[in-house]
Short mmCIF file of C-alpha atoms in Angstrom, two decimals:
data_model
loop_
_atom_site.label_atom_id
_atom_site.label_comp_id
_atom_site.label_asym_id
_atom_site.label_seq_id
_atom_site.Cartn_x
_atom_site.Cartn_y
_atom_site.Cartn_z
CA MET D 30 0.05 0.02 -0.04
CA SER D 31 2.76 2.40 1.01
CA SER D 32 4.65 1.76 -2.21
CA LYS D 33 1.64 2.42 -4.36
CA ARG D 34 1.05 5.68 -2.53
CA LYS D 35 4.65 6.65 -3.13
CA TYR D 36 4.45 5.74 -6.77
CA GLY D 37 1.27 7.87 -7.11
CA LEU D 38 3.15 10.83 -5.60
CA ASP D 39 5.98 10.39 -8.05
CA ILE D 40 3.53 10.41 -10.98
CA GLU D 41 1.88 13.53 -9.60
CA GLN D 42 5.13 15.31 -9.08
CA ARG D 43 6.32 14.38 -12.53
CA GLY D 44 3.07 15.74 -13.94
CA LYS D 45 3.66 19.00 -12.11
CA LYS D 46 7.18 19.24 -13.49
CA LYS D 47 5.90 18.54 -16.95
CA GLU D 48 3.24 21.18 -16.51
CA LYS D 49 5.90 23.80 -15.59
CA ARG D 50 8.20 22.78 -18.44
CA GLU D 51 8.77 25.78 -20.78
CA GLU D 52 8.73 25.37 -24.50
CA THR D 53 11.57 27.28 -26.05
CA VAL D 54 10.91 29.37 -29.17
CA GLU D 55 12.91 31.78 -31.32
CA ILE D 56 12.05 35.05 -33.03
CA SER D 57 12.40 35.16 -36.80
CA GLU D 58 16.06 35.34 -37.88
CA ILE D 59 15.22 38.10 -40.27
CA ILE D 60 14.09 40.35 -37.44
CA LEU D 61 17.22 39.61 -35.44
CA GLY D 62 19.58 40.31 -38.42
CA ALA D 63 22.14 43.13 -37.80
CA ASP D 64 21.30 44.99 -41.04
CA VAL D 65 17.56 44.94 -40.28
CA LYS D 66 18.02 46.14 -36.82
CA GLU D 67 20.14 49.03 -38.07
CA LYS D 68 17.49 50.01 -40.68
CA VAL D 69 14.72 49.94 -38.11
CA LYS D 70 16.80 51.87 -35.62
CA GLU D 71 17.59 54.57 -38.21
CA ALA D 72 14.02 54.90 -39.43
CA TRP D 73 12.70 55.09 -35.87
CA ARG D 74 15.26 57.71 -34.92
CA LYS D 75 14.64 59.87 -37.98
CA LYS D 76 10.88 59.26 -37.92
CA GLU D 77 10.96 57.97 -41.52
CA GLN D 78 9.23 55.09 -43.31
CA CYS D 79 11.08 51.82 -43.87
CA THR D 80 10.04 48.52 -45.42
CA HIS D 81 12.23 45.38 -45.47
CA GLY D 82 10.74 41.92 -46.15
CA GLY D 83 7.93 41.46 -43.62
CA ILE D 84 9.02 44.42 -41.54
CA GLU D 85 7.45 47.86 -41.84
CA VAL D 86 8.33 51.03 -39.88
CA ASP D 87 6.11 54.03 -40.18
CA CYS D 88 5.92 57.21 -38.04
CA ASN D 89 2.63 58.43 -39.48
CA PRO D 90 0.47 59.22 -37.58
CA PHE D 91 2.76 58.13 -34.69
CA PRO D 92 5.77 55.75 -34.53
CA HIS D 93 4.79 52.09 -35.04
CA CYS D 94 6.30 48.92 -36.47
CA ILE D 95 4.86 45.74 -37.93
CA LEU D 96 6.81 42.50 -37.73
CA ARG D 97 5.39 39.67 -39.83
CA ASN D 98 6.31 36.04 -39.27
CA PHE D 99 7.40 37.02 -35.74
CA ILE D 100 7.81 33.49 -34.30
CA GLN D 101 9.82 30.90 -36.23
CA ASP D 102 7.94 27.73 -35.24
CA GLN D 103 4.39 27.30 -36.61
CA THR D 104 3.72 24.24 -34.50
CA PHE D 105 4.58 26.30 -31.42
CA LEU D 106 2.06 28.92 -32.49
CA GLU D 107 -0.68 26.38 -33.03
CA ASN D 108 -0.13 24.89 -29.55
CA LEU D 109 0.03 28.39 -28.07
CA GLN D 110 -3.30 29.19 -29.65
CA ARG D 111 -4.86 26.07 -28.15
CA GLU D 112 -3.51 26.93 -24.68
CA LEU D 113 -4.83 30.47 -24.91
CA LEU D 114 -8.31 29.45 -25.99
CA ASP D 115 -8.45 27.03 -23.02
CA LEU D 116 -8.02 30.01 -20.62
CA ASN D 117 -10.86 31.43 -18.60
CA PHE D 118 -11.96 34.73 -20.18
CA HIS D 119 -13.81 37.52 -18.46
CA ASP D 120 -16.43 39.69 -20.19
CA LYS D 121 -15.19 43.29 -20.27
CA SER D 122 -17.73 45.92 -21.03
CA ASN D 123 -17.97 49.63 -20.23
CA ASP D 124 -18.13 52.96 -22.07
CA LEU D 125 -14.77 52.24 -23.87
CA TYR D 126 -14.88 48.60 -24.83
CA LYS D 127 -16.62 45.31 -25.16
CA PHE D 128 -14.54 42.08 -25.47
CA LYS D 129 -13.26 39.10 -23.42
CA GLN D 130 -9.97 39.15 -21.58
CA SER D 131 -7.83 36.59 -19.74
CA ASP D 132 -6.15 37.06 -16.44
CA ASP D 133 -2.52 38.33 -16.42
CA LEU D 134 -0.44 35.83 -18.38
CA LYS D 135 2.56 36.35 -16.14
CA LYS D 136 0.94 33.82 -13.74
CA ARG D 137 0.18 31.08 -16.36
CA LYS D 138 2.41 28.01 -16.33
CA LYS D 139 1.31 26.37 -19.58
CA PRO D 140 4.47 25.53 -21.56
CA HIS D 141 3.82 27.51 -24.74
CA ILE D 142 2.48 30.56 -22.83
CA SER D 143 5.59 30.38 -20.68
CA GLY D 144 7.74 30.11 -23.78
CA LEU D 145 6.14 33.17 -25.38
CA ARG D 146 6.52 35.12 -22.22
CA ALA D 147 10.20 34.25 -21.99
CA VAL D 148 10.98 35.31 -25.56
CA LEU D 149 9.08 38.55 -25.21
CA PHE D 150 10.42 39.53 -21.78
CA GLN D 151 14.01 38.68 -22.58
CA LYS D 152 15.15 38.51 -26.19
CA PHE D 153 12.47 40.83 -27.70
CA ARG D 154 12.77 43.41 -24.86
CA SER D 155 16.60 43.50 -25.47
CA TRP D 156 15.89 43.95 -29.26
CA LEU D 157 13.55 46.86 -28.56
CA THR D 158 15.97 48.47 -26.12
CA GLU D 159 18.73 48.34 -28.75
CA VAL D 160 16.66 49.36 -31.77
CA LEU D 161 14.52 52.11 -30.11
CA GLN D 162 17.34 53.37 -27.93
CA VAL D 163 15.12 53.42 -24.89
CA GLU D 164 15.65 51.71 -21.51
CA LEU D 165 12.82 49.25 -20.81
CA GLU D 166 12.18 47.80 -17.33
CA PRO D 167 11.83 44.08 -16.68
CA THR D 168 8.22 44.60 -15.76
CA VAL D 169 5.87 43.75 -18.66
CA ASP D 170 2.11 43.69 -18.69
CA ILE D 171 0.70 40.78 -20.83
CA SER D 172 -2.81 39.28 -21.33
CA CYS D 173 -4.90 37.60 -23.99
CA ALA D 174 -7.98 39.14 -25.64
CA LYS D 175 -10.80 37.60 -27.68
CA TYR D 176 -12.87 39.93 -29.94
CA GLU D 177 -15.98 38.32 -31.41
CA TYR D 178 -19.07 39.68 -33.23
CA THR D 179 -19.77 43.34 -32.22
CA ASP D 180 -16.86 43.53 -29.88
CA VAL D 181 -14.90 46.81 -30.06
CA LEU D 182 -12.30 49.00 -28.34
CA LEU D 183 -12.94 52.67 -28.96
CA CYS D 184 -10.53 55.58 -29.39
CA HIS D 185 -7.94 55.98 -26.72
CA ASP D 186 -4.18 56.74 -26.39
CA ASP D 187 -2.99 53.91 -23.97
CA GLU D 188 -1.20 56.53 -21.78
CA LEU D 189 -0.71 55.45 -18.20
CA GLU D 190 2.25 56.12 -15.99
CA GLY D 191 5.17 53.92 -16.97
CA ARG D 192 3.79 52.54 -20.24
CA ARG D 193 6.39 53.08 -22.96
CA ILE D 194 5.81 50.57 -25.77
CA ALA D 195 2.56 48.74 -26.56
CA PHE D 196 2.54 45.47 -28.43
CA ILE D 197 -0.02 43.07 -30.01
CA LEU D 198 0.65 39.54 -31.35
CA TYR D 199 -2.14 38.30 -33.58
CA LEU D 200 -3.21 34.62 -33.69
CA VAL D 201 -6.12 34.95 -36.06
CA PRO D 202 -7.60 32.87 -38.94
CA PRO D 203 -7.37 34.36 -42.44
CA TRP D 204 -8.75 37.86 -41.94
CA GLY D 205 -9.94 40.67 -44.19
CA GLN D 206 -10.99 44.34 -43.90
CA GLU D 207 -14.60 43.25 -44.26
CA ASP D 208 -14.32 41.27 -40.97
CA GLY D 209 -13.76 44.41 -38.92
CA GLY D 210 -11.40 44.20 -35.99
CA THR D 211 -8.76 46.40 -37.64
CA LEU D 212 -6.29 48.39 -35.53
CA ASP D 213 -7.10 51.98 -36.59
CA LEU D 214 -4.61 54.76 -36.01
CA TYR D 215 -5.80 58.38 -35.65
CA SER D 216 -4.30 61.70 -36.74
CA THR D 217 -4.32 64.48 -34.12
CA ASP D 218 -4.91 68.26 -34.22
CA GLU D 219 -2.91 71.15 -32.78
CA ASN D 220 -4.46 70.45 -29.34
CA PHE D 221 -3.27 66.81 -29.44
CA GLN D 222 -6.87 65.65 -29.87
CA PRO D 223 -7.72 62.72 -32.23
CA GLN D 224 -9.25 63.74 -35.58
CA LYS D 225 -9.77 60.80 -37.96
CA VAL D 226 -8.54 57.35 -38.85
CA VAL D 227 -5.65 57.61 -41.29
CA LYS D 228 -4.37 54.06 -41.25
CA SER D 229 -6.06 50.68 -40.65
CA LEU D 230 -4.01 47.57 -39.94
CA VAL D 231 -5.69 44.27 -40.68
CA PRO D 232 -4.66 41.53 -38.20
CA SER D 233 -2.86 38.52 -39.64
CA TRP D 234 -1.47 35.30 -38.15
CA ASN D 235 1.93 35.52 -36.42
CA THR D 236 2.22 39.29 -36.88
CA LEU D 237 3.39 41.42 -33.98
CA MET D 238 2.76 45.20 -34.11
CA PHE D 239 4.20 47.61 -31.55
CA PHE D 240 3.97 51.37 -31.15
CA GLU D 241 5.24 54.18 -28.94
CA VAL D 242 2.84 55.19 -26.19
CA SER D 243 2.58 59.01 -26.37
CA PRO D 244 0.15 61.92 -26.08
CA VAL D 245 -0.78 61.34 -29.77
CA SER D 246 -0.92 57.52 -29.92
CA PHE D 247 -4.72 57.44 -30.42
CA HIS D 248 -6.04 54.16 -31.83
CA GLN D 249 -8.98 51.81 -31.65
CA VAL D 250 -9.96 48.22 -32.46
CA SER D 251 -12.81 48.67 -34.93
CA GLU D 252 -15.94 46.60 -34.33
CA VAL D 253 -15.67 42.93 -35.35
CA ILE D 254 -18.32 42.40 -38.06
CA SER D 255 -17.66 38.67 -38.76
CA GLU D 256 -20.10 36.41 -36.96
CA GLU D 257 -17.84 33.35 -37.33
CA LYS D 258 -14.29 34.46 -36.67
CA CYS D 259 -12.48 35.13 -33.43
CA ARG D 260 -9.85 37.84 -33.22
CA LEU D 261 -7.36 36.30 -30.79
CA SER D 262 -4.31 38.33 -29.67
CA VAL D 263 -1.71 38.57 -26.93
CA SER D 264 -1.01 42.19 -25.95
CA GLY D 265 0.51 44.38 -23.29
CA TRP D 266 3.07 47.10 -22.52
CA PHE D 267 6.75 47.32 -21.97
CA HIS D 268 7.46 49.84 -19.23
CA GLY D 269 9.96 52.70 -19.16
CA HIS D 270 10.22 56.45 -18.65
CA SER D 271 7.04 57.99 -20.02
CA LEU D 272 7.20 60.72 -22.70
CA ASP D 273 6.50 64.26 -21.59
CA ARG D 274 2.84 65.15 -21.83
CA PRO D 275 1.64 68.65 -22.77
CA PRO D 276 -0.96 70.34 -20.57
CA ARG D 277 -4.31 68.62 -20.89
CA TYR D 278 -6.61 70.38 -23.40
CA ILE D 279 -9.84 71.66 -21.84
CA GLU D 280 -12.71 72.14 -24.27
CA PRO D 281 -14.71 75.38 -24.13
CA ALA D 282 -17.83 74.93 -22.00
CA PRO D 283 -20.93 74.54 -24.19
CA PRO D 284 -23.24 77.55 -23.99
CA ARG D 285 -26.29 77.59 -21.74
CA ASN D 286 -29.51 79.20 -22.96
CA PRO D 287 -31.85 81.24 -20.85
CA HIS D 288 -35.47 80.00 -20.66
CA LEU D 289 -37.92 81.29 -23.25
CA PRO D 290 -40.76 83.43 -21.79
CA ARG D 291 -43.71 81.25 -22.77
CA ASP D 292 -46.78 80.62 -20.62
CA GLU D 293 -48.57 77.41 -19.71
CA ALA D 294 -50.71 77.46 -22.88
CA LEU D 295 -47.72 75.82 -24.59
CA LEU D 296 -47.96 72.92 -22.10
CA PHE D 297 -51.65 72.34 -22.79
CA GLU D 298 -50.90 72.35 -26.54
CA TRP D 299 -48.17 69.70 -26.40
CA ILE D 300 -48.20 67.54 -23.29
CA ASN D 301 -50.35 64.62 -22.39
CA PRO D 302 -53.06 65.95 -20.06
CA VAL D 303 -52.27 63.28 -17.51
CA TYR D 304 -49.05 65.03 -16.65
CA LEU D 305 -50.68 68.41 -16.20
CA ASP D 306 -52.89 67.18 -13.33
CA ILE D 307 -51.68 68.70 -10.08
CA ASP D 308 -52.35 65.56 -8.03
CA TYR D 309 -50.54 63.37 -10.56
CA GLN D 310 -47.57 65.77 -10.51
CA ALA D 311 -47.41 65.32 -6.73
CA GLN D 312 -47.26 61.49 -7.21
CA VAL D 313 -44.43 61.92 -9.74
CA GLN D 314 -42.49 64.21 -7.39
CA GLU D 315 -42.86 61.72 -4.51
CA GLU D 316 -41.45 58.94 -6.69
CA PHE D 317 -38.67 61.07 -8.12
CA GLU D 318 -37.57 62.24 -4.64
CA GLU D 319 -37.12 58.59 -3.65
CA THR D 320 -35.04 57.47 -6.58
CA SER D 321 -33.78 60.73 -8.23
CA GLU D 322 -35.03 59.44 -11.57
CA ILE D 323 -38.24 58.73 -13.39
CA LEU D 324 -39.58 57.71 -16.84
CA LEU D 325 -42.77 59.43 -18.04
CA LYS D 326 -44.21 57.36 -20.90
CA ASN D 327 -46.45 58.80 -23.67
CA PHE D 328 -45.28 62.23 -22.57
CA LEU D 329 -46.31 64.28 -25.64
CA LYS D 330 -49.75 64.19 -27.13
CA GLU D 331 -49.87 61.46 -29.74
CA GLU D 332 -50.42 63.76 -32.73
CA LYS D 333 -47.64 66.05 -31.65
CA PHE D 334 -45.14 63.28 -31.16
CA LYS D 335 -45.96 61.85 -34.58
CA GLU D 336 -45.32 65.21 -36.17
CA VAL D 337 -41.92 65.54 -34.51
CA ASN D 338 -41.03 61.92 -35.20
CA GLU D 339 -41.69 62.21 -38.90
CA ALA D 340 -40.07 65.65 -39.20
CA LEU D 341 -36.78 64.41 -37.73
CA LYS D 342 -36.45 61.98 -40.65
CA GLN D 343 -36.63 64.75 -43.26
CA THR D 344 -33.60 65.19 -45.44
CA GLY D 345 -33.50 68.99 -45.02
CA ILE D 346 -32.03 68.91 -41.53
CA ARG D 347 -28.31 69.69 -41.39
CA TRP D 348 -26.61 67.10 -39.14
CA VAL D 349 -23.11 67.92 -37.83
CA ARG D 350 -20.76 65.21 -36.58
CA ARG D 351 -19.51 65.78 -33.06
CA GLY D 352 -16.07 64.70 -31.81
CA PRO D 353 -13.31 64.30 -30.84
CA PRO D 354 -13.58 60.52 -31.03
CA ASN D 355 -11.87 59.93 -27.66
CA LYS D 356 -14.91 61.62 -26.09
CA ARG D 357 -17.88 61.29 -28.42
CA CYS D 358 -19.09 60.37 -31.87
CA TYR D 359 -22.69 61.25 -32.95
CA GLU D 360 -24.53 63.82 -35.00
CA ARG D 361 -26.19 67.03 -33.70
CA ALA D 362 -28.82 68.98 -35.63
CA ASP D 363 -28.05 72.51 -36.66
CA GLN D 364 -30.71 74.59 -34.96
CA GLN D 365 -30.94 76.84 -37.98
CA GLY D 366 -33.42 75.29 -40.42
CA LEU D 367 -35.05 72.80 -38.13
CA PRO D 368 -38.55 71.68 -39.33
CA PRO D 369 -41.29 73.74 -37.61
CA SER D 370 -42.55 70.92 -35.36
CA VAL D 371 -39.01 70.08 -34.22
CA SER D 372 -38.24 73.71 -33.49
CA ALA D 373 -41.59 74.00 -31.63
CA CYS D 374 -40.66 71.00 -29.43
CA TRP D 375 -37.33 72.60 -28.70
CA GLU D 376 -39.21 75.80 -27.67
CA LEU D 377 -41.40 73.70 -25.35
CA LEU D 378 -38.47 72.14 -23.52
CA SER D 379 -36.77 75.55 -23.19
CA SER D 380 -39.86 77.47 -22.07
CA GLU D 381 -40.41 79.12 -18.67
CA ALA D 382 -43.60 77.09 -18.22
CA PHE D 383 -41.70 73.83 -18.77
CA PHE D 384 -39.02 74.85 -16.18
CA LEU D 385 -41.89 75.26 -13.69
CA LEU D 386 -43.42 71.96 -14.72
CA LEU D 387 -40.08 70.14 -14.22
CA SER D 388 -39.85 71.76 -10.78
CA ASN D 389 -43.26 70.30 -9.92
CA PHE D 390 -42.17 66.84 -11.17
CA THR D 391 -38.88 66.83 -9.23
CA GLY D 392 -39.12 69.21 -6.29
CA LEU D 393 -36.02 70.96 -7.61
CA LYS D 394 -35.89 74.72 -7.73
CA LEU D 395 -35.14 75.06 -11.44
CA HIS D 396 -36.88 78.42 -11.65
CA PHE D 397 -37.04 81.24 -9.08
CA LEU D 398 -40.83 81.11 -9.11
CA ALA D 399 -40.85 77.43 -8.30
CA PRO D 400 -41.72 76.54 -4.66
CA GLY D 401 -38.64 75.42 -2.71
CA SER D 402 -38.50 72.53 -0.27
CA ALA D 403 -39.58 73.00 3.35
CA GLU D 404 -35.89 72.83 4.38
CA ASP D 405 -34.95 75.59 1.93
CA GLU D 406 -37.78 77.85 3.17
CA GLU D 407 -36.83 77.25 6.77
CA GLU D 408 -33.18 78.08 6.00
CA GLU D 409 -34.22 81.26 4.12
CA GLY D 410 -36.36 82.29 7.09
CA LYS D 411 -33.43 81.86 9.54
CA GLU D 412 -31.17 83.92 7.21
CA GLU D 413 -33.74 86.76 7.09
CA GLU D 414 -34.07 86.83 10.89
CA GLU D 415 -30.32 86.96 11.24
CA GLU D 416 -30.10 89.88 8.79
CA GLU D 417 -32.82 91.76 10.66
CA GLU D 418 -31.00 91.26 13.98
CA GLU D 419 -27.69 92.41 12.49
CA GLY D 420 -29.45 95.43 10.95
CA GLY D 421 -30.88 96.42 14.38
CA GLU D 422 -27.48 96.22 16.11
CA GLU D 423 -25.84 98.27 13.36
CA ASN D 424 -28.55 100.93 13.68
CA GLU D 425 -27.92 101.13 17.40
CA GLU D 426 -24.21 101.58 16.84
CA ALA D 427 -24.81 104.32 14.32
CA ALA D 428 -27.11 106.11 16.76
CA GLY D 429 -24.42 106.00 19.41
CA GLY D 430 -21.95 107.64 17.02
CA SER D 431 -19.32 104.92 17.71
CA SER D 432 -17.73 105.28 14.29
CA ARG D 433 -17.91 108.96 13.70
CA GLY D 434 -14.58 110.66 13.25
CA CYS D 435 -12.77 107.31 12.96
CA PRO D 436 -11.66 106.68 9.34
CA ALA D 437 -10.86 103.00 10.01
CA ALA D 438 -14.32 102.27 11.40
CA ALA D 439 -15.95 104.21 8.58
CA ALA D 440 -14.00 102.22 6.08
CA ALA D 441 -15.10 99.06 7.79
CA ASP D 442 -18.70 100.15 7.68
CA GLY D 443 -18.26 100.88 4.00
CA GLY D 444 -16.79 97.40 3.48
CA ASP D 445 -19.74 95.81 5.27
CA GLN D 446 -22.20 97.70 3.11
CA GLU D 447 -20.34 96.55 -0.04
CA GLU D 448 -20.38 92.92 1.13
CA LYS D 449 -24.09 93.18 1.88
CA GLU D 450 -24.74 94.60 -1.52
CA LYS D 451 -22.96 91.59 -3.10
CA THR D 452 -25.01 89.23 -0.94
CA ARG D 453 -28.18 91.00 -1.89
CA LYS D 454 -27.38 90.73 -5.57
CA SER D 455 -26.42 87.07 -5.21
CA LYS D 456 -29.85 86.41 -3.79
CA GLU D 457 -31.69 88.17 -6.59
CA PRO D 458 -33.45 85.78 -8.91
CA SER D 459 -31.22 84.65 -11.75
CA THR D 460 -32.52 83.74 -15.19
CA PRO D 461 -33.07 79.96 -15.38
CA VAL D 462 -30.77 78.34 -17.93
CA CYS D 463 -30.52 75.02 -19.76
CA ARG D 464 -28.39 73.39 -22.39
CA GLY D 465 -29.90 71.24 -25.11
CA GLU D 466 -29.42 69.60 -28.46
CA VAL D 467 -31.19 67.34 -30.87
CA ARG D 468 -29.10 64.25 -31.63
CA ARG D 469 -29.14 61.49 -34.24
CA TRP D 470 -27.75 58.10 -33.29
CA GLY D 471 -26.66 55.42 -35.72
CA HIS D 472 -24.29 52.44 -36.10
CA GLY D 473 -20.87 53.29 -34.62
CA ASP D 474 -22.01 56.24 -32.50
CA TYR D 475 -21.26 56.57 -28.75
CA THR D 476 -20.10 58.89 -25.97
CA LEU D 477 -17.50 58.17 -23.34
CA VAL D 478 -17.44 59.16 -19.70
CA HIS D 479 -14.84 61.84 -20.52
CA ASP D 480 -17.65 63.58 -22.42
CA THR D 481 -19.08 64.58 -19.03
CA ASP D 482 -15.92 66.19 -17.61
CA GLN D 483 -17.51 69.59 -17.94
CA ASP D 484 -20.88 68.46 -16.71
CA ASN D 485 -20.03 66.75 -13.44
CA THR D 486 -18.81 69.87 -11.73
CA GLU D 487 -22.27 70.63 -10.34
CA PHE D 488 -25.64 69.08 -9.69
CA ALA D 489 -27.96 68.91 -12.73
CA LEU D 490 -31.12 67.43 -14.09
CA ASP D 491 -30.81 65.42 -17.30
CA LEU D 492 -33.73 65.12 -19.71
CA LEU D 493 -34.01 62.65 -22.62
CA LEU D 494 -36.94 62.46 -24.99
CA HIS D 495 -36.49 59.69 -27.56
CA CYS D 496 -37.91 59.51 -31.07
CA GLY D 497 -37.68 57.02 -34.03
CA CYS D 498 -36.60 54.05 -31.92
CA GLU D 499 -39.27 51.56 -32.91
CA ASP D 500 -38.19 47.93 -32.17
CA TRP D 501 -34.97 49.14 -30.54
CA GLN D 502 -33.29 46.43 -28.43
CA THR D 503 -30.80 46.85 -25.53
CA GLU D 504 -28.30 44.56 -27.28
CA PHE D 505 -27.93 47.20 -30.08
CA GLY D 506 -26.35 49.64 -27.58
CA GLY D 507 -27.43 53.29 -27.75
CA PHE D 508 -28.69 53.32 -24.11
CA THR D 509 -27.52 55.96 -21.63
CA SER D 510 -25.67 54.42 -18.74
CA TYR D 511 -24.99 56.20 -15.37
CA ILE D 512 -22.13 55.06 -13.16
CA ALA D 513 -20.44 56.37 -10.03
CA ASN D 514 -17.11 58.05 -10.54
CA GLY D 515 -14.36 55.47 -10.28
CA GLU D 516 -16.76 52.51 -10.43
CA ASP D 517 -17.81 50.19 -13.29
CA GLU D 518 -21.05 49.11 -11.75
CA GLU D 519 -24.13 50.63 -13.49
CA LEU D 520 -26.36 52.77 -11.34
CA LEU D 521 -29.03 53.30 -13.99
CA MET D 522 -29.73 52.61 -17.65
CA VAL D 523 -32.01 54.63 -19.86
CA SER D 524 -32.99 52.72 -22.95
CA PRO D 525 -34.32 54.43 -26.18
CA GLU D 526 -38.19 54.29 -26.01
CA ASN D 527 -40.52 56.32 -28.22
CA ASN D 528 -42.23 59.30 -26.60
CA SER D 529 -40.82 58.56 -23.14
CA LEU D 530 -39.36 61.42 -21.09
CA ALA D 531 -36.52 60.33 -18.85
CA LEU D 532 -35.54 62.62 -15.97
CA VAL D 533 -32.34 61.90 -13.97
CA TYR D 534 -30.86 63.99 -11.23
CA ARG D 535 -27.13 63.50 -10.93
CA ASP D 536 -24.54 64.78 -8.44
CA LYS D 537 -20.85 65.62 -8.99
CA GLU D 538 -19.73 62.00 -8.59
CA THR D 539 -22.16 60.58 -11.25
CA LEU D 540 -20.93 60.05 -14.81
CA LYS D 541 -22.84 58.99 -17.89
CA PHE D 542 -22.18 57.65 -21.40
CA VAL D 543 -24.12 56.40 -24.39
CA LYS D 544 -23.10 52.81 -25.23
CA HIS D 545 -21.60 52.17 -28.64
CA ILE D 546 -24.18 51.26 -31.16
CA ASN D 547 -23.21 47.98 -32.81
CA HIS D 548 -23.68 46.08 -36.09
CA ARG D 549 -26.79 44.24 -34.76
CA THR D 550 -28.80 47.33 -35.79
CA SER D 551 -28.43 46.20 -39.43
CA THR D 552 -31.49 43.99 -38.81
CA LEU D 553 -33.61 47.19 -38.51
CA THR D 554 -32.66 48.65 -41.91
CA GLY D 555 -35.48 46.88 -43.76
CA ASN D 556 -38.09 48.17 -41.39
CA HIS D 557 -36.98 51.79 -41.13
CA PRO D 558 -37.18 54.19 -44.13
CA HIS D 559 -34.17 56.12 -42.84
CA GLY D 560 -31.97 53.20 -41.86
CA ASN D 561 -31.07 52.26 -38.30
CA ALA D 562 -30.98 55.73 -36.70
CA PHE D 563 -32.97 57.06 -33.81
CA TYR D 564 -33.18 60.57 -32.35
CA ASP D 565 -33.37 62.31 -29.01
CA PHE D 566 -33.79 65.71 -27.43
CA SER D 567 -31.07 65.96 -24.75
CA PHE D 568 -31.35 68.76 -22.28
CA VAL D 569 -29.64 69.63 -18.95
CA TYR D 570 -31.28 71.94 -16.44
CA TYR D 571 -29.49 73.61 -13.52
CA GLU D 572 -30.78 74.64 -10.14
#
């Protein structure tokens, strides 16, 4: 019995040793050749283009290099592919991407994964150090990614402290431009903001691509359109001293518009009578105050909504593409020349009467005529009492002549009066303001959380009124997602739904984005006269 147990242990130990055994592999001899290294080194230093066999160096729009036939042994690659596909992959999905990713490959002990890791961390890192003339640290980030149908990684620059060179090794079946999944490189403007895709690299088997991580290294993985193929890759970053980054560009704040002086007749003309009932408004407010959000279905009168819905599909509207792509990608209607019904709906949402209606729905003081909360009124009452008491004391001091003939005291009194005047003016009613736009959403459109950098500096009420989204499904994307700053967990999702008014009150720590609209929308084309687009009125109101 004891001998059998010992024999079993030996077998187990041998299995473990075999599991840990590393398969050795070599980089292509062409890449390692002295003449090739010198050519790549010179082209990289001078920021010129160079092509030699399966090697291509290009510094437009930013320095990058393509190494074809990177690994010598094809059998090794096939076994590596099998090991990678056997890994556990995690679904990754947020504003920026949707794909599947493995855990860090530095911890994997499979022989071919270990072999690849060894050749990248040692021989290839030494090659990069010599050719690029940059000192790279032993620390290397490495993982495996699977991109399948509708998976995507949107525009970003990869910049993070310590990242110096990014790399991707492709292990894909025969692949074409029509399959999507290309690595797209962006040009940049004078503010180091991405403009447009100027180069698309189609992934191919056993090709390694690397590029310099910099303030202008904007790129994306375009959406995978093939429903059969898997875009498998190993990628990561070599670390070193980061390149200097210019001051971050801050976009001009979008303008806010004052309310339009329109009375409640406009509300009765446009809005479903249910929402104009005072008792029902109280119910809406009670629900909103509990959750800070509400969805009001069939908000506009049916005939009015139909007019707006049809008018938005007219060809006469001038749609302007909004960017930059590292923040947003969608179309906004030029307010000049909007169809009459669309313009009238805009006027409704900007009107003084609508500000007051929203205040009734939410309990927020969006207009100076709106009733405040009991706490606000109590606080205001206390402030008024304190001011009256201070005024009485000052009058007594003035009657006693305590400051007469004393320049310093007189100056202090003058300063107090000036401060009071500022306080009085600050309490005067300010004109209610909002910011709004009419947007068109189609395949490939999105916004990222960076798009709200300017918005999340204060509390605000978001309004969304959707049109033209018949048969829209969540799996298409296009929904608005709210998340807490620094968290991935979704707090709230607003899906496109015809004639539904969504109201969301957000604080300084709440961010939002519109999820990338994917290729699944192609199923809608046959049913929609204007393709797979939908529309929304997007407004923000401030207390």
